[in-house]
Structures are given as structure tokens and as C-alpha cells.
Short mmCIF file of C-alpha atoms in Angstrom, two decimals:
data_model
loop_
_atom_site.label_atom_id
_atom_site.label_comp_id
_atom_site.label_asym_id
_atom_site.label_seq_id
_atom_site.Cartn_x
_atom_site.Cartn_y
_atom_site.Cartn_z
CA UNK O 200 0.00 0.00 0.00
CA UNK O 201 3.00 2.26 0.71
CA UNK O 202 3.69 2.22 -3.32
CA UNK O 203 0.13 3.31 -3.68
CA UNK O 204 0.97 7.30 -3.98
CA UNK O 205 4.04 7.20 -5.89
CA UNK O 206 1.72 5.10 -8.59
CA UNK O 207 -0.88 7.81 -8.42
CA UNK O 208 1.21 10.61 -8.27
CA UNK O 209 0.94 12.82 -11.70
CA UNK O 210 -0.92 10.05 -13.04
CA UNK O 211 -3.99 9.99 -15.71
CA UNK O 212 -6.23 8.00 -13.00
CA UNK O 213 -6.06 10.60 -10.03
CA UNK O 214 -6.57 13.80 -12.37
CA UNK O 215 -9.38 12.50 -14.18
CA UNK O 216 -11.40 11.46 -11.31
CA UNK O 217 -10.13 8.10 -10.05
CA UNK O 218 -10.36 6.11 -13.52
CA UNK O 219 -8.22 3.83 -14.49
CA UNK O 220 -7.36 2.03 -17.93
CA UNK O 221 -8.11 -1.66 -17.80
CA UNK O 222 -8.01 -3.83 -21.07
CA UNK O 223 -10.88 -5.88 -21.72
CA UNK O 224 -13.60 -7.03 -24.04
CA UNK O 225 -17.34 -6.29 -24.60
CA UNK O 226 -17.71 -10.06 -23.30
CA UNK O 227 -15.75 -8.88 -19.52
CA UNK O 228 -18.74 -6.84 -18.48
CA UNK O 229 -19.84 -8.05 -15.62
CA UNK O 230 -23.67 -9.29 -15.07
CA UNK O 231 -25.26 -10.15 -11.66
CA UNK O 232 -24.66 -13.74 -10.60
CA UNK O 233 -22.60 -14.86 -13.23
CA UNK O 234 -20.47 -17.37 -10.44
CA UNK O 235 -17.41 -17.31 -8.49
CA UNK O 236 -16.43 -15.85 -5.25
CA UNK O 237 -18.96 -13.87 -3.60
CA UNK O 238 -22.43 -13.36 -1.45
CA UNK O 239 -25.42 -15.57 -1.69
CA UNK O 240 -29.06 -14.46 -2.52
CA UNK O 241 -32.12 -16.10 -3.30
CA UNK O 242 -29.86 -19.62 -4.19
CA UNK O 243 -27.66 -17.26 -6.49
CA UNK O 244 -23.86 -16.69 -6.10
CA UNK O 245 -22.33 -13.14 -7.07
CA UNK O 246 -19.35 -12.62 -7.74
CA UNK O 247 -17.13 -10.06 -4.86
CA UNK O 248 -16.21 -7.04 -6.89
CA UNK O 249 -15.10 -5.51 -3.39
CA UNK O 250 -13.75 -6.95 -0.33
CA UNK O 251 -12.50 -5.04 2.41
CA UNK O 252 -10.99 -7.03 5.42
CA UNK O 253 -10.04 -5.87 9.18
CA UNK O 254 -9.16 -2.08 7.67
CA UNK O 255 -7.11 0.47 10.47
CA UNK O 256 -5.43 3.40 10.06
CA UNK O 257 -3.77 5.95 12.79
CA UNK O 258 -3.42 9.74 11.88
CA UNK O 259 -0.92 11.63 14.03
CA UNK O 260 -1.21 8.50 16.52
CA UNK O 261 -4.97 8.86 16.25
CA UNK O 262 -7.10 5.60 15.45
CA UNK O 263 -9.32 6.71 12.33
CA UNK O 264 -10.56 3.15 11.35
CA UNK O 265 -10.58 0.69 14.00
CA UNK O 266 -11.81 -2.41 11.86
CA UNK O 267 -13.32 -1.96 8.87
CA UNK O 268 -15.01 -5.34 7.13
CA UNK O 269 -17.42 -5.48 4.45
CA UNK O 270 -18.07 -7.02 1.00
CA UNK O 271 -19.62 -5.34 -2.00
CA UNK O 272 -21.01 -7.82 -5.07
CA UNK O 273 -21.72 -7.51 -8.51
CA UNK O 274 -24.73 -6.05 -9.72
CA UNK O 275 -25.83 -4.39 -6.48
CA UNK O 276 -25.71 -0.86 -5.13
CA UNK O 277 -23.68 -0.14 -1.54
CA UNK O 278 -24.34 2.41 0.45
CA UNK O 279 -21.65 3.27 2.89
CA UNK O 280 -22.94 5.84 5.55
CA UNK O 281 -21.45 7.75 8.74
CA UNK O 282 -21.89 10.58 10.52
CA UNK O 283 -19.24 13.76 10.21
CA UNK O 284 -15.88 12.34 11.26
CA UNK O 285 -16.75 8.38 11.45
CA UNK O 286 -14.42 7.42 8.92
CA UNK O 287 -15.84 7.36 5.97
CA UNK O 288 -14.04 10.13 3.71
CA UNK O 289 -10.70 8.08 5.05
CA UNK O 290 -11.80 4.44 4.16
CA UNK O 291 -12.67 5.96 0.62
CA UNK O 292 -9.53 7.21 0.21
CA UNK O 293 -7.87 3.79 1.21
CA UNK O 294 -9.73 2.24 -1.26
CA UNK O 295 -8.90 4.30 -3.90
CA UNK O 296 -5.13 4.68 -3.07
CA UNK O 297 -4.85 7.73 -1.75
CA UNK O 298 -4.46 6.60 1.88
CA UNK O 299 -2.19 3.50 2.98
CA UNK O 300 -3.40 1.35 5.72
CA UNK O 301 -2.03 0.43 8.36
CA UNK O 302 -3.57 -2.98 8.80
CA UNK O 303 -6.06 -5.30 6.59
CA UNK O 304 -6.67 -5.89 3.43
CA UNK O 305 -8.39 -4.37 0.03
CA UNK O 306 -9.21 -6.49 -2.67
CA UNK O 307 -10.83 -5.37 -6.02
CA UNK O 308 -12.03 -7.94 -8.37
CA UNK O 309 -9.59 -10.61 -6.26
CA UNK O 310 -6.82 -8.56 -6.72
CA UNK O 311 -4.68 -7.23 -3.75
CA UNK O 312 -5.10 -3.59 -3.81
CA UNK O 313 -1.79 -3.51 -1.37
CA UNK O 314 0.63 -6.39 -3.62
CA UNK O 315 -0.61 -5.26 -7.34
CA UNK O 316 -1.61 -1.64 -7.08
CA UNK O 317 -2.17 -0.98 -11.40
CA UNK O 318 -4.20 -4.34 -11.81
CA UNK O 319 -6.46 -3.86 -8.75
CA UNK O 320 -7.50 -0.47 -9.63
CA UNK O 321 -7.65 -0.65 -13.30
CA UNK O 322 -11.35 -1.84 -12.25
CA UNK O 323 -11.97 1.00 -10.95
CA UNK O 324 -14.04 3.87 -11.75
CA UNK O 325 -14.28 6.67 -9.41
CA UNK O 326 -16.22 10.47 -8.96
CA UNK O 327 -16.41 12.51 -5.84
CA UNK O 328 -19.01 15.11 -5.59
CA UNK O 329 -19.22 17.00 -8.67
CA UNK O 330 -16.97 16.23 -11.47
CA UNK O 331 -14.84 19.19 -13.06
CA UNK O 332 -14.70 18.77 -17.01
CA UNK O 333 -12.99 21.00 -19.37
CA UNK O 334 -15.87 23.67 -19.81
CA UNK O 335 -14.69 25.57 -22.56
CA UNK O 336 -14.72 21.60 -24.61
CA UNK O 337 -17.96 19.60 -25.63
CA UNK O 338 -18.42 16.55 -23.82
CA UNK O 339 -17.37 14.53 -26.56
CA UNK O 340 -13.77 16.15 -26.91
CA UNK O 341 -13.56 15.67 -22.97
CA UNK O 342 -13.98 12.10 -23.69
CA UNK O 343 -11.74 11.86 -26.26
CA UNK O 344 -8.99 14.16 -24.32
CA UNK O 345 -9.68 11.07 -21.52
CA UNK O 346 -9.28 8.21 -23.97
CA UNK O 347 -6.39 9.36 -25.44
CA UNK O 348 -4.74 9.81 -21.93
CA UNK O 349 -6.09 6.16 -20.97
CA UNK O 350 -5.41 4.09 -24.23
CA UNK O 351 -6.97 1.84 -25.29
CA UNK O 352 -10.34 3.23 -25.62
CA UNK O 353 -11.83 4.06 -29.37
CA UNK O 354 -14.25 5.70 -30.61
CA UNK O 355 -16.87 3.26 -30.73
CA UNK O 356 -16.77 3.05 -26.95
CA UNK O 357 -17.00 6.56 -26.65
CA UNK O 358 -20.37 6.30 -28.98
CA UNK O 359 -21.66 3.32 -26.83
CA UNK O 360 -20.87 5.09 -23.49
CA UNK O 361 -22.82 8.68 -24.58
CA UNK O 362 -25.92 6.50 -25.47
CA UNK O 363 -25.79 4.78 -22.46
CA UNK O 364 -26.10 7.71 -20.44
CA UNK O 365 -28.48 9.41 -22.38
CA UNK O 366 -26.45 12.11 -23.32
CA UNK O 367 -26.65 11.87 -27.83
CA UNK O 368 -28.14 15.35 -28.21
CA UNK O 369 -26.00 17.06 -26.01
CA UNK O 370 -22.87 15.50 -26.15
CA UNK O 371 -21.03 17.98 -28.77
CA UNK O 372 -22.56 20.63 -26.75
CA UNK O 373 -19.90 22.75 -24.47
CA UNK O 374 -20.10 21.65 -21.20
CA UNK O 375 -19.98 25.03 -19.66
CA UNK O 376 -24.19 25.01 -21.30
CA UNK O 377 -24.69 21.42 -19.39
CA UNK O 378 -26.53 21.58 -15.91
CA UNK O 379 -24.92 19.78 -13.17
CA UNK O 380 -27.33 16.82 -14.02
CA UNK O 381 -25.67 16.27 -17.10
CA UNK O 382 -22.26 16.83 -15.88
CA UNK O 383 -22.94 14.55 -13.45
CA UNK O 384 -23.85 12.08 -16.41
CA UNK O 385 -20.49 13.15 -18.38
CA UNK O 386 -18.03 12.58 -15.27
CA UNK O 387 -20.13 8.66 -14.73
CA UNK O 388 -19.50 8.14 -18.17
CA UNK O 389 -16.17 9.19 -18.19
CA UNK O 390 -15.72 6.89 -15.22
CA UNK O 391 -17.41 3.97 -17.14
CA UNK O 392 -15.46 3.90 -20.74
CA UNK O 393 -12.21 1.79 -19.68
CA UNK O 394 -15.63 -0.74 -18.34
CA UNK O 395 -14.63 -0.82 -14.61
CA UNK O 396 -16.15 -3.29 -12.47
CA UNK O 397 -16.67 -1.40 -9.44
CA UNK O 398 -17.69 1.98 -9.56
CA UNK O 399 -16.89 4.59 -6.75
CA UNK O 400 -19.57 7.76 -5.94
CA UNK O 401 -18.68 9.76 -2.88
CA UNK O 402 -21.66 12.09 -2.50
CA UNK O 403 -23.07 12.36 -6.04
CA UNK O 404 -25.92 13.77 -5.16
CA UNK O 405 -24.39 16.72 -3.99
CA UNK O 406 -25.83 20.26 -5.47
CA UNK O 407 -28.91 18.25 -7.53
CA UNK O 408 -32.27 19.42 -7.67
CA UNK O 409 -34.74 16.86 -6.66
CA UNK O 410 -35.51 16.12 -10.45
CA UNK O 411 -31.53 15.43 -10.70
CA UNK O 412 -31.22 13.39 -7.69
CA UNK O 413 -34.63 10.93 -9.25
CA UNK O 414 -32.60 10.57 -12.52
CA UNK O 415 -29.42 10.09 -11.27
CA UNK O 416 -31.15 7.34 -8.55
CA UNK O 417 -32.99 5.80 -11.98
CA UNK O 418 -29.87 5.63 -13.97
CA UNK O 419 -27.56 3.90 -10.70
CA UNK O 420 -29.81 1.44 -10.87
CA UNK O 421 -29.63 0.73 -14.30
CA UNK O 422 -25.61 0.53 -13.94
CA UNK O 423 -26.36 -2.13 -11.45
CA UNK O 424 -29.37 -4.37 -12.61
CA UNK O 425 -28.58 -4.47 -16.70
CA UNK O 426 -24.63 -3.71 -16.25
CA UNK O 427 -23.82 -5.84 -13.13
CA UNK O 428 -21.90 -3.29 -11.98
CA UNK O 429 -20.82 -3.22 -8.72
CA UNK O 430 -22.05 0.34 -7.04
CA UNK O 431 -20.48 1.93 -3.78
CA UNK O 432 -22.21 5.06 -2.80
CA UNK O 433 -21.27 7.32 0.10
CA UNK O 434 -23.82 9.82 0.73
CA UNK O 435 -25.60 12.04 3.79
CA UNK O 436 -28.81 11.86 2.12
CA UNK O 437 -30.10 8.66 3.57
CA UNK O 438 -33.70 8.98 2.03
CA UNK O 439 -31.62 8.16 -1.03
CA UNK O 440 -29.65 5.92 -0.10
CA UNK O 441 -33.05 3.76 1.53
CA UNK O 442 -34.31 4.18 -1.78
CA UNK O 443 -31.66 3.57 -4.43
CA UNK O 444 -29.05 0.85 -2.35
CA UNK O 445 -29.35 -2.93 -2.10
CA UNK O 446 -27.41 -2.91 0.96
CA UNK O 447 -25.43 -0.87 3.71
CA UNK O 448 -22.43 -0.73 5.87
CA UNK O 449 -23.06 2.13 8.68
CA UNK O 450 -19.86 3.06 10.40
CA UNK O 451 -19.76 4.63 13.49
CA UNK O 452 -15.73 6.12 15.12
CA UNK O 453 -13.76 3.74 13.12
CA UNK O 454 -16.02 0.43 12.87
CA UNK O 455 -18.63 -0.89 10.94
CA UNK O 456 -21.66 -1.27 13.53
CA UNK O 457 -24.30 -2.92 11.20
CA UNK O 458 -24.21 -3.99 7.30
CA UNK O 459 -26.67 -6.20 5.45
CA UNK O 460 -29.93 -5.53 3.30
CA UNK O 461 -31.81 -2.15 3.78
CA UNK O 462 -35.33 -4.56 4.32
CA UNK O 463 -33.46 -6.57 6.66
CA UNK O 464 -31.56 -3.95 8.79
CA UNK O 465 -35.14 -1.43 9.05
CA UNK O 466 -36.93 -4.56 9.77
CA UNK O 467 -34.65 -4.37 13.37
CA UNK O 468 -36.50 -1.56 13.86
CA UNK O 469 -39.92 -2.07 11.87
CA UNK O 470 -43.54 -2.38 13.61
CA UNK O 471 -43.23 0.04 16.56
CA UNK O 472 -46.30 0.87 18.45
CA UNK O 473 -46.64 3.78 20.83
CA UNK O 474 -49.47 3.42 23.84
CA UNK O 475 -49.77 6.84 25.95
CA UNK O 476 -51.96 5.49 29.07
CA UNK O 477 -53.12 7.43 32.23
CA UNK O 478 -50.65 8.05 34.81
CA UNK O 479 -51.24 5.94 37.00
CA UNK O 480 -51.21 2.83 35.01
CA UNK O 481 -48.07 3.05 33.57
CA UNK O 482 -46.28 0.08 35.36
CA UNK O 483 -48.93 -1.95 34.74
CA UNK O 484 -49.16 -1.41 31.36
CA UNK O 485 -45.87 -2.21 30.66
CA UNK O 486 -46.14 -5.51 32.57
CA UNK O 487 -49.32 -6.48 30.14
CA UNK O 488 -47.57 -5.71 27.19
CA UNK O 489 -44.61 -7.55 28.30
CA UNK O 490 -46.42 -10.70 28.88
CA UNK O 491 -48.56 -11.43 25.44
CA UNK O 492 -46.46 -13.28 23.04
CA UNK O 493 -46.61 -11.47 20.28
CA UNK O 494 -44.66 -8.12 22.04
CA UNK O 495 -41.11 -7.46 22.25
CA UNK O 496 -38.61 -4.32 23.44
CA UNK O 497 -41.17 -3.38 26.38
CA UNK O 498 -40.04 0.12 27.20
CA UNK O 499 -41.55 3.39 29.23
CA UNK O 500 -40.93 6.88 27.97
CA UNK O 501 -41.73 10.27 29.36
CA UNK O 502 -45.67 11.66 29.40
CA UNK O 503 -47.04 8.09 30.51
CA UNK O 504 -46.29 6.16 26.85
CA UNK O 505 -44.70 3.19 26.43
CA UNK O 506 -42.90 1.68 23.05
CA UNK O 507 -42.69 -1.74 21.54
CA UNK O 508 -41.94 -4.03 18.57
CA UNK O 509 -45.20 -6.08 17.16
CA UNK O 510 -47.09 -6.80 14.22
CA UNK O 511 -49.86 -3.88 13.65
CA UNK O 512 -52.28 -6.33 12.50
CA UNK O 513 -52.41 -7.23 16.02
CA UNK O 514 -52.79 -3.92 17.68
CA UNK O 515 -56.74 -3.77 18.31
CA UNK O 516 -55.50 -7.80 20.27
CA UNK O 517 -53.24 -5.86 22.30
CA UNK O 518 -55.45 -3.03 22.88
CA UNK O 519 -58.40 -5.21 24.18
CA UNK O 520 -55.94 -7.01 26.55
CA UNK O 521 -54.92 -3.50 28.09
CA UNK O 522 -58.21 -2.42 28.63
CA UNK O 523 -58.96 -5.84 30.11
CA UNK O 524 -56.51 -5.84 32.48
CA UNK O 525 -57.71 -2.65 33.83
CA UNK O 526 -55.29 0.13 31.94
CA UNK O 527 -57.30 3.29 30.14
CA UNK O 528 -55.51 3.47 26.95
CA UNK O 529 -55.42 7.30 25.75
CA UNK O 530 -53.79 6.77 22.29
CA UNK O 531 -52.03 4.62 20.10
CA UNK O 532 -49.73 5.26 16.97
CA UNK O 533 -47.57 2.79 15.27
CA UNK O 534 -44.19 4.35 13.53
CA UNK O 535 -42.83 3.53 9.99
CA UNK O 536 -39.63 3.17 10.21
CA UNK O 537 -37.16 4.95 8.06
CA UNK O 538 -33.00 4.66 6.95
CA UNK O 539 -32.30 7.72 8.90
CA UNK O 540 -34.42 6.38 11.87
CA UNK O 541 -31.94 3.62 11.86
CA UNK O 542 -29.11 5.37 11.41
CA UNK O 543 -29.81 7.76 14.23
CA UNK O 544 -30.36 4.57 16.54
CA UNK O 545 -27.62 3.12 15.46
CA UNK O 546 -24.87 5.61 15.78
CA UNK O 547 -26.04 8.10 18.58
CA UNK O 548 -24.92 5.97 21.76
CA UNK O 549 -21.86 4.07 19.78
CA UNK O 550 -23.41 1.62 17.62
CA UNK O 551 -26.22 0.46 20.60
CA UNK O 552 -29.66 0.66 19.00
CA UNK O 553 -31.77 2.31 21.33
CA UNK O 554 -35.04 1.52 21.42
#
């Protein structure tokens, strides 16, 4: 890893937004499941585009990352999310080059990030926040100016890249006339042409209007499900995220506190019920609640309500058991649970949910 920066140094792949050349055919794009290596869904084997192992790194004696593990497949969409100062601008520049390690391990398409620095990151294709293009060129000469510096990339790529990204009538346009949208669109398919397998967004939905942010959600999608791209998005906006990732890792001062399907992480969380009771049956009420079957996570809050985890459908069952049991039940509202809920939970008391 300590080679990494003399490698990047001056080179094509740091000054054109963390892309890299990589030589391969029309037949090397990747598609979901294809085999090999990798996670397990639904009786179907991806392949690991991205495997980070047991990441740390000190700054000025500091621990940064603490242990870092997570995997990211092909064909799927990775959110990676923190609060200010958890890590994550650090671990993305680890696994990009820009930042050594001081223990673990990066490996990109099976290849040791660390041990063979020019073939690991050759499949990568990288943009943080807003990509800075030549202005005064049209998009297509900025892709051309890019090819040329990568090699290996002709024109016919170029012509299949613009289409994918939707970009045919504007594309000899200057790009100082594009909105950020479409800039956006240039600097992803700049990123794409040398046909990386894993593709690196560090908050790119910074500065959008929510029209841009929809079509840049639809089209990361598309990269994923008909390219089999593997898609690792860092972002604040976790309404996004919850809508446009497969999975997430959530890091919290250095460590990853909880990774695994959005739908299976919110489900943690999913089917809260709030009961506000009189006063004076408080204690009680959490003692009937506790004892049906079908409650869980019992707890009291302030102003005489209580919280817990059940199925909705079985609220009015609940209800009819507190009123039974002698409790006046003032109101009831269940919650739908959210990302950011989550989040919050997860990373305001050092990874402990709270309930």
C-alpha cells in the first residue's frame, strides 16, 4: 500500500477522477450472478467485486478506522454511511489509493489492492461530488482528451458510453451550457469507458435538484441491474440511499456497527407501536404488554407512553388485553420506520440501538 501514492502521483487515474485504464472485451462486463467468489441471494452466487478485510489506520497517533469489514457484489448498489468524522471520507480514500493502511486488506475484483496496485485499480471507476470537465470543450472532446490519456479506448466506446447515459443530443454541446445533471452524467461516463467493475460515488448527489437526484437514482440502478456493476455510494442523504441501495455498511468512530440488506436492517426496527396510558397505570401497562407473546422491546418513555416491537395487524389484540386488564388506553400510533431512523439509533450511543 506504501507504493500506492508514488503510482498515483501525476498520473492519468487521479486527475481524471479516479479512472483507471483496464483492457478488456465487450464479453468482460460483468452481469449479476454470473459465479465465483462472492455473497449468496435467493440460491444465487455473485461474484465479490469488493472486499474489504479488518481495515485500520492511525493519523498523528490517532485511530481513524478501528476495523473496517465489508463485502460489496456484482450487480448491487452499496451504500456506505457515517456521521461527520466516522471514517468514511478516510476508508474511501484507502480504497482508492490515496491513503495507505495500516492494517487489513483491500481487494478489487480478487486482486490485492496492497501487492498489485495498477491491476487492482484498473477496475476501478471513481467520482467525488461533482466532477470538473474541461468547460470551454464539448463533452465529446472531454472524452476523447480522456481516452487518449487512458489508451486503449476508441471511438466506438466513446459512442456506446454517450448512449448509455443518455447524453446523444448534447454531447457535442460545451459543457460550460450542461446543468450539473448532465455533468454529473459526463463525469459517470467518463468513469465507465475503460468498463470498470466497481464503480466509486462519494456524495453524487451533492448540489442536484430533486428532479436530478430521481434521474441520477434511476440511472444507478440501471448501472447495477442491466450492467452488473458493482455500485459503492457514500452519501448524507439517507432517504436516497433507503431508496436507491441494495445494501449498507453504517460506520460509526472507526467500525462498521451494522451492514446487510436495507429490508433486513429497518426490519430491526420495523412495527413500533406507541401506547400513551393514564398516569397511573403506567407500570402496569408495561407488565401487560410484556407478557402477550406477540410483544417485544417493552419500554416506558416520558408523558405516561410506552414503546414496543409487534405486528400492527395485532394492535386492536393488544389493545383489548390492556383495557382488560384494567389500563385506560389514551392513544395509540404505530411508527414507519425509516434509513435515517436507523441510522440515528444506530450511531447516537456508539453503535447500541436504542429503542
Amino acid at each position: 500500500m506504501g507504493t500506492s501514492h508514488s503510482v498515483l502521483a501525476g498520473s492519468s487515474w487521479y486527475n481524471q477522477h479516479c479512472t483507471y485504464r483496464v483492457s478488456v472485451t465487450q464479453n468482460d462486463l460483468l452481469r449479476p450472478n454470473r459465479g465465483g467468489q462472492g455473497g449468496e441471494e435467493d440460491g444465487l452466487v455473485t461474484e465479490t467485486v469488493l472486499s474489504v478485510k479488518g481495515l485500520q489506520k492511525k493519523i498523528g497517533g490517532k485511530p481513524i478506522i478501528r476495523d473496517i469489514t465489508f463485502d460489496v457484489f456484482a450487480g448491487e448498489v452499496f451504500g456506505f454511511l457515517g456521521p461527520n468524522g466516522a471514517g468514511k471520507t478516510t476508508t474511501i480514500r484507502m480504497l482508492v489509493g490515496l491513503a495507505s493502511a495500516d492494517a487489513g486488506d483491500i481487494r478489487i475484483g480478487g486482486i490485492s489492492l496492497r501487492d498489485q496496485f495498477p491491476e487492482a485499480i484498473a477496475q476501478v471507476g471513481c467520482i467525488v461530488e461533482n466532477p470538473e470537465m474541461y468547460k470551454f470543450m464539448t463533452g465529446r472532446e472531454n472524452l476523447e482528451h480522456f481516452a487518449r490519456m487512458s489508451g486503449g479506448i476508441g471511438p466506438e466506446r466513446i459512442e456506446e458510453i454517450v448512449r448509455f447515459v443518455d447524453l446523444q443530443r448534447a454531447i457535442d454541446d460545451k459543457v460550460k451550457t450542461y446543468s450539473l445533471g448532465m455533468r454529473q452524467r459526463l463525469g459517470i461516463a467518463q468513469a465507465l469507458l475503460h468498463r470498470p467493475k466497481l464503480l466509486i460515488l462519494d456524495e453524487p448527489t451533492n448540489g442536484l435538484d430533486p428532479a436530478g437526484i430521481r434521474e441520477l437514482r434511476q440511472f444507478i440502478r440501471k448501472l447495477a441491474e442491466e450492467e452488473g456493476l458493482a455500485v459503492f455510494i457514500s452519501s448524507h442523504l439517507l432517504s436516497e440511499i433507503e431508496m436507491m441501495c441494495d445494501r449498507v455498511a453504517i460506520i460509526n468512530r472507526g467500525e462498521v456497527i451494522s451492514v446487510g440488506l436495507v429490508k433486513d436492517l429497518m426490519a430491526q426496527f420495523a412495527d413500533q407501536v406507541e401506547w400513551s396510558v393514564a398516569p397511573e397505570a403506567v407500570e402496569k401497562a408495561a407488565r401487560l404488554l410484556q407478557s402477550l407473546p406477540y410483544t417485544d422491546e417493552v419500554s416506558i418513555y416520558p408523558e405516561n407512553r410506552l414503546k414496543c416491537k409487534m405486528d400492527t395487524a395485532r394492535i386492536s389484540e393488544a389493545n383489548l388485553a390492556l383495557v382488560k386488564g384494567g389500563v385506560p388506553v389514551v392513544g395509540i400510533a404505530s411508527k414507519t420506520v425509516t434509513l435515517e431512523d436507523l441510522f440515528l439509533s444506530l450511531t447516537a450511543d456508539g453503535g447500541e440501538p436504542r429503542p
